[in-house]
Short mmCIF file of C-alpha atoms in Angstrom, two decimals:
data_model
loop_
_atom_site.label_atom_id
_atom_site.label_comp_id
_atom_site.label_asym_id
_atom_site.label_seq_id
_atom_site.Cartn_x
_atom_site.Cartn_y
_atom_site.Cartn_z
CA MET T 6 24.84 3.83 -34.19
CA ALA T 7 25.48 7.55 -34.21
CA GLY T 8 27.91 8.60 -31.52
CA PHE T 9 26.53 11.27 -29.24
CA ILE T 10 27.46 13.03 -26.04
CA LEU T 11 25.34 14.43 -23.25
CA ARG T 12 26.63 17.57 -21.57
CA LYS T 13 25.54 20.48 -19.43
CA ALA T 14 24.09 23.31 -21.56
CA GLU T 15 26.17 26.46 -21.90
CA PRO T 16 25.14 30.05 -22.76
CA ARG T 17 26.15 29.44 -26.41
CA ASP T 18 23.47 26.72 -26.64
CA VAL T 19 20.45 29.02 -26.08
CA SER T 20 19.53 29.37 -29.75
CA ASP T 21 19.59 25.57 -30.18
CA ILE T 22 17.56 25.13 -26.98
CA MET T 23 15.03 27.70 -28.24
CA ARG T 24 14.78 25.88 -31.58
CA LEU T 25 14.15 22.53 -29.85
CA ILE T 26 11.61 24.08 -27.40
CA LYS T 27 9.62 25.31 -30.42
CA GLU T 28 9.86 21.91 -32.16
CA LEU T 29 8.51 20.18 -29.05
CA ALA T 30 5.72 22.76 -28.68
CA LYS T 31 4.83 22.22 -32.37
CA PHE T 32 4.60 18.47 -31.73
CA GLU T 33 2.29 19.24 -28.77
CA GLU T 34 0.22 21.41 -31.17
CA MET T 35 0.78 24.47 -28.96
CA GLU T 36 3.53 26.30 -30.84
CA GLU T 37 1.75 29.67 -30.60
CA LYS T 38 2.00 29.52 -26.78
CA VAL T 39 5.81 29.90 -26.81
CA VAL T 40 6.46 33.55 -25.97
CA LEU T 41 9.88 33.01 -24.37
CA THR T 42 12.88 34.53 -26.20
CA GLU T 43 16.57 33.54 -26.36
CA LYS T 44 17.33 36.55 -24.16
CA ASP T 45 14.89 35.24 -21.49
CA LEU T 46 16.46 31.77 -21.68
CA LEU T 47 19.94 33.24 -21.27
CA GLU T 48 19.03 35.43 -18.28
CA ASP T 49 16.87 32.81 -16.60
CA GLY T 50 19.27 29.89 -16.99
CA PHE T 51 22.71 31.44 -16.82
CA GLY T 52 22.28 34.45 -14.54
CA ASP T 53 22.88 34.78 -10.78
CA HIS T 54 19.88 32.67 -9.75
CA PRO T 55 19.11 30.13 -12.47
CA PHE T 56 15.49 28.99 -12.71
CA TYR T 57 16.43 25.83 -14.56
CA HIS T 58 19.18 23.34 -15.44
CA CYS T 59 19.62 21.92 -18.90
CA LEU T 60 21.34 18.94 -20.54
CA VAL T 61 21.94 18.84 -24.31
CA ALA T 62 22.61 15.88 -26.61
CA GLU T 63 25.17 16.60 -29.29
CA VAL T 64 26.29 14.61 -32.35
CA PRO T 65 29.50 15.10 -34.40
CA LYS T 66 29.24 17.63 -37.25
CA LEU T 67 29.31 14.84 -39.87
CA GLN T 68 26.08 13.35 -38.48
CA SER T 69 24.31 16.66 -38.00
CA SER T 70 20.86 17.43 -39.40
CA GLU T 71 20.75 20.59 -41.56
CA GLY T 72 23.97 21.64 -39.83
CA TYR T 73 22.57 21.30 -36.29
CA THR T 74 24.75 19.32 -33.91
CA VAL T 75 22.60 19.85 -30.79
CA ILE T 76 19.78 17.39 -31.45
CA GLY T 77 18.11 16.85 -28.07
CA PHE T 78 17.69 18.43 -24.67
CA ALA T 79 16.22 18.02 -21.21
CA MET T 80 15.34 20.98 -19.00
CA TYR T 81 14.80 20.33 -15.30
CA TYR T 82 14.75 22.00 -11.88
CA PHE T 83 14.26 21.01 -8.27
CA THR T 84 10.87 21.19 -6.57
CA TYR T 85 9.62 20.24 -3.09
CA ASP T 86 6.98 17.89 -1.77
CA PRO T 87 6.26 18.57 1.94
CA TRP T 88 5.45 14.84 2.36
CA ILE T 89 8.67 13.37 0.92
CA GLY T 90 11.11 16.23 0.35
CA LYS T 91 13.14 17.22 -2.73
CA LEU T 92 12.09 16.20 -6.20
CA LEU T 93 13.65 16.54 -9.62
CA TYR T 94 11.07 18.02 -12.00
CA LEU T 95 11.54 17.35 -15.70
CA GLU T 96 10.06 20.30 -17.60
CA ASP T 97 10.97 19.53 -21.22
CA PHE T 98 12.49 16.40 -22.76
CA TYR T 99 12.94 16.15 -26.53
CA VAL T 100 15.05 14.41 -29.18
CA MET T 101 14.76 15.44 -32.85
CA GLN T 102 12.76 12.93 -34.92
CA GLU T 103 15.65 11.72 -37.08
CA PHE T 104 17.77 10.89 -34.01
CA ARG T 105 15.21 8.73 -32.21
CA GLY T 106 15.58 4.99 -31.60
CA LEU T 107 19.30 5.37 -30.87
CA GLY T 108 19.07 5.29 -27.09
CA ILE T 109 19.53 9.04 -26.63
CA GLY T 110 16.21 9.50 -24.76
CA SER T 111 16.90 6.50 -22.52
CA LYS T 112 20.39 7.80 -21.75
CA ILE T 113 19.05 11.28 -20.89
CA LEU T 114 16.51 9.75 -18.51
CA LYS T 115 19.22 7.58 -16.91
CA VAL T 116 21.52 10.60 -16.36
CA LEU T 117 18.65 12.60 -14.86
CA SER T 118 17.63 9.81 -12.51
CA GLU T 119 21.29 9.42 -11.41
CA LYS T 120 21.28 13.16 -10.71
CA ALA T 121 18.03 12.79 -8.72
CA VAL T 122 19.45 9.97 -6.60
CA LYS T 123 22.79 11.79 -6.06
CA THR T 124 21.01 14.97 -4.88
CA ARG T 125 18.77 13.07 -2.41
CA CYS T 126 15.58 13.52 -4.42
CA SER T 127 12.70 11.21 -3.52
CA GLY T 128 11.41 11.11 -7.05
CA MET T 129 11.31 12.56 -10.53
CA HIS T 130 8.06 14.23 -11.63
CA PHE T 131 6.77 15.69 -14.88
CA ILE T 132 3.56 16.18 -16.85
CA VAL T 133 2.55 14.54 -20.10
CA ALA T 134 -0.45 15.28 -22.33
CA GLU T 135 -2.89 12.37 -22.11
CA ASN T 136 -3.06 12.01 -25.91
CA ASN T 137 0.73 11.50 -26.07
CA THR T 138 0.35 7.73 -25.75
CA LYS T 139 3.83 6.98 -27.15
CA SER T 140 5.52 9.00 -24.37
CA ILE T 141 3.19 7.61 -21.69
CA GLU T 142 4.09 4.04 -22.75
CA PHE T 143 7.84 4.96 -22.78
CA TYR T 144 7.59 6.13 -19.16
CA LYS T 145 5.28 3.34 -17.95
CA ARG T 146 7.70 0.72 -19.34
CA ARG T 147 10.29 2.23 -16.99
CA GLY T 148 8.02 2.05 -13.93
CA ALA T 149 6.39 5.50 -13.93
CA ALA T 150 3.01 6.05 -12.26
CA ASP T 151 0.29 8.31 -13.72
CA LEU T 152 -0.79 10.29 -10.64
CA SER T 153 -3.67 11.97 -12.46
CA SER T 154 -5.26 8.61 -13.31
CA GLU T 155 -4.25 6.77 -10.12
CA GLU T 156 -4.72 9.46 -7.47
CA GLY T 157 -6.86 12.12 -9.16
CA TRP T 158 -4.39 15.04 -9.23
CA ARG T 159 -5.35 17.84 -11.61
CA LEU T 160 -3.10 20.67 -12.82
CA PHE T 161 -4.52 24.16 -12.24
CA GLU T 162 -3.15 27.42 -13.54
CA ILE T 163 -3.79 31.11 -12.77
CA GLU T 164 -2.48 33.32 -15.58
CA LYS T 165 -0.84 36.74 -15.34
CA ASP T 166 -3.96 38.93 -15.60
CA ASP T 167 -5.75 37.10 -12.79
CA LEU T 168 -2.50 37.01 -10.76
CA LEU T 169 -2.25 40.80 -11.03
CA LYS T 170 -5.87 41.17 -9.92
CA MET T 171 -4.99 39.24 -6.75
CA THR T 172 -1.97 41.44 -5.99
CA ALA T 173 -4.19 44.51 -6.17
CA LYS T 174 -6.36 43.23 -3.29
CA MET H 1 -3.25 10.80 2.92
CA PRO H 2 -1.46 11.40 6.28
CA ASP H 3 0.48 8.09 6.07
CA GLN H 4 2.28 9.47 3.00
CA VAL H 5 4.11 12.20 4.98
CA LYS H 6 7.62 10.78 5.20
CA ILE H 7 9.84 13.76 6.03
CA SER H 8 10.69 15.10 9.49
CA HIS H 9 10.82 18.71 10.71
CA GLU H 10 14.64 18.50 10.60
CA GLU H 11 14.54 17.89 6.85
CA LEU H 12 12.01 20.69 6.37
CA GLU H 13 14.30 23.04 8.29
CA ARG H 14 17.38 21.96 6.33
CA ASP H 15 15.70 22.18 2.91
CA GLY H 16 13.86 25.47 3.46
CA PHE H 17 16.48 27.50 5.28
CA CYS H 18 19.77 26.54 3.62
CA GLN H 19 21.74 28.79 1.29
CA ASN H 20 19.72 27.83 -1.80
CA PRO H 21 16.33 26.87 -0.33
CA PHE H 22 14.12 24.40 -2.16
CA PHE H 23 10.95 26.15 -1.07
CA GLU H 24 9.59 29.33 0.53
CA CYS H 25 6.82 29.43 3.06
CA LEU H 26 4.34 32.00 4.34
CA VAL H 27 2.47 31.47 7.61
CA ALA H 28 -0.79 32.96 8.87
CA GLU H 29 -0.50 33.90 12.55
CA VAL H 30 -3.13 35.07 15.03
CA PRO H 31 -2.55 36.99 18.27
CA GLU H 32 -2.14 34.92 21.48
CA GLU H 33 -5.67 35.80 22.65
CA ASN H 34 -7.16 34.25 19.47
CA LYS H 35 -5.09 31.07 19.51
CA SER H 36 -6.61 27.72 18.49
CA LYS H 37 -8.26 25.41 21.02
CA ASP H 38 -4.98 23.42 21.13
CA GLY H 39 -2.95 26.59 21.79
CA PHE H 40 -1.48 27.25 18.32
CA THR H 41 -1.01 30.78 16.96
CA VAL H 42 0.27 29.68 13.53
CA VAL H 43 -3.00 28.63 11.94
CA GLY H 44 -2.28 28.38 8.24
CA TYR H 45 0.52 28.24 5.68
CA ALA H 46 1.39 28.44 1.99
CA LEU H 47 4.47 26.55 0.74
CA TYR H 48 5.66 27.36 -2.77
CA PHE H 49 8.69 27.31 -5.06
CA TYR H 50 9.72 28.58 -8.47
CA THR H 51 9.50 26.54 -11.62
CA TYR H 52 10.12 27.34 -15.27
CA SER H 53 8.02 27.16 -18.39
CA THR H 54 9.89 26.86 -21.68
CA TRP H 55 6.89 28.63 -23.25
CA LYS H 56 6.44 31.57 -20.88
CA GLY H 57 9.24 31.80 -18.33
CA PRO H 58 9.30 31.86 -14.49
CA THR H 59 6.32 30.36 -12.69
CA VAL H 60 5.41 30.15 -9.01
CA PHE H 61 4.14 26.71 -8.01
CA LEU H 62 1.90 26.64 -4.95
CA GLU H 63 2.60 23.25 -3.42
CA ASP H 64 0.56 23.48 -0.20
CA LEU H 65 -2.12 25.91 1.00
CA TYR H 66 -3.82 25.12 4.29
CA VAL H 67 -5.84 26.88 6.99
CA MET H 68 -6.92 25.05 10.17
CA PRO H 69 -10.69 24.29 9.95
CA GLU H 70 -11.59 26.43 13.00
CA PHE H 71 -10.06 29.51 11.29
CA ARG H 72 -11.72 29.15 7.91
CA GLY H 73 -14.17 31.64 6.48
CA ASN H 74 -12.09 34.60 7.70
CA GLY H 75 -10.13 35.32 4.52
CA PHE H 76 -6.88 33.60 5.62
CA GLY H 77 -6.80 31.32 2.57
CA LYS H 78 -7.46 34.18 0.18
CA GLY H 79 -4.88 36.32 2.02
CA LEU H 80 -2.19 33.63 1.71
CA LEU H 81 -2.95 33.06 -1.98
CA CYS H 82 -2.84 36.79 -2.75
CA LYS H 83 0.45 37.15 -0.87
CA VAL H 84 1.99 34.27 -2.89
CA ALA H 85 0.75 35.99 -6.08
CA LYS H 86 2.44 39.22 -4.91
CA VAL H 87 5.74 37.41 -4.23
CA GLY H 88 5.49 35.80 -7.66
CA LYS H 89 4.85 39.17 -9.31
CA GLU H 90 7.95 40.63 -7.62
CA LYS H 91 10.01 37.75 -9.03
CA GLN H 92 8.67 38.40 -12.56
CA CYS H 93 6.60 35.20 -12.58
CA VAL H 94 4.11 35.01 -15.42
CA ARG H 95 1.74 32.52 -13.81
CA LEU H 96 0.91 30.48 -10.74
CA GLN H 97 0.32 26.73 -10.93
CA LEU H 98 -0.89 24.20 -8.40
CA SER H 99 -2.40 20.74 -8.27
CA VAL H 100 -5.69 19.78 -6.66
CA LEU H 101 -7.30 16.38 -6.13
CA ASP H 102 -10.28 15.75 -8.36
CA TRP H 103 -12.68 15.09 -5.43
CA ASN H 104 -11.68 18.31 -3.61
CA THR H 105 -14.58 20.42 -4.90
CA PRO H 106 -14.33 23.26 -2.31
CA SER H 107 -10.66 23.86 -3.31
CA ARG H 108 -11.37 23.53 -7.03
CA ASP H 109 -14.16 26.12 -6.65
CA PHE H 110 -11.94 28.40 -4.50
CA TYR H 111 -9.26 28.54 -7.20
CA ALA H 112 -11.74 28.74 -10.08
CA ALA H 113 -13.25 31.83 -8.43
CA LYS H 114 -9.79 33.47 -8.66
CA GLY H 115 -9.52 32.70 -12.38
CA ALA H 116 -7.75 29.33 -12.26
CA GLN H 117 -8.21 26.97 -15.17
CA ASP H 118 -8.15 23.19 -14.85
CA LEU H 119 -5.50 22.28 -17.43
CA THR H 120 -5.96 18.54 -16.88
CA ASP H 121 -9.54 19.05 -18.06
CA SER H 122 -8.98 21.59 -20.84
CA GLU H 123 -5.63 20.38 -22.23
CA GLY H 124 -5.28 16.80 -20.95
CA TRP H 125 -2.14 17.19 -18.84
CA HIS H 126 -1.37 14.28 -16.47
CA PHE H 127 1.13 14.22 -13.58
CA ILE H 128 3.70 11.43 -13.89
CA ARG H 129 6.04 10.22 -11.17
CA PHE H 130 9.11 7.97 -10.89
CA ASP H 131 9.99 7.19 -7.28
CA GLY H 132 11.52 4.65 -4.94
CA GLN H 133 12.79 1.46 -6.61
CA ASN H 134 11.68 2.63 -10.06
CA LEU H 135 13.89 5.69 -9.77
CA TYR H 136 16.85 3.58 -8.61
CA ASN H 137 16.33 1.09 -11.43
CA LEU H 138 16.31 3.91 -13.94
CA ALA H 139 19.52 5.32 -12.46
CA ASN H 140 21.31 1.96 -12.49
CA GLU H 141 20.32 0.48 -15.78
CA ALA H 142 17.97 1.84 -18.42
CA PRO H 143 15.86 -1.04 -19.84
CA LYS H 144 15.74 -1.54 -23.64
CA ASP H 145 12.66 -0.32 -25.52
#
């Protein structure tokens, strides 16, 4: 089994994180929606008030793919549910294809849930596309509940143009 | 789902007014002479926080928006939503997200009228949750695939 480490992302990792974000978006068939740049990632994650936290999975140089040693990542932040309190929200979670089946994804999820418990979070939330059956099964095997199916929650979004119209009122 | 509210006002105070708050909150207040039949002057609220999209950047997530029934139809809901949008704009947010229950047609229509799109419908996104014992199990020992 390939040895790997999980560590907190550092500013030097932004180009790898950007690469993996685009790979995940490509898998979700929404690559054209990624407008974020490395500069945004750097300012937003490593400035005075970070908007996110990030873990990266790294393999030794000898086991790298096309020279890349950072082969997986998880981006998360803390949200709030007025019914139950703090939550850990998992925004992106991805391991490069050739490094799957080695327990890296499971380990990332374990580290994140330890973090959630340590920081007094009542739960860990995220969204998954309904056609991503492999991921849904992965999470359900570990006890996750699909709140959209079970309780009827739907995700709504108001984009920038309509947001600006509201601020003009 | 009132039986699902598990936190106390002490926790709300601690989590919203500490050094790095987990949420921000706007309240709608009426003058004393217009107070509710039970004597309340705070008649509505919007609770929100900041999230992050790896595709687009900072997002404001509207967690709760509520106006007491006797004060509806006066623009309080719209006012709170617009104010949250303004706060989001000041923080360079590129979008506002929220979740609504599928049977809540008045709310779904309210947001749709402001340009909201139902991404569960159009793109198939589902909310997933790990909580309670499942979260602890995950933290203690990850099961094999």
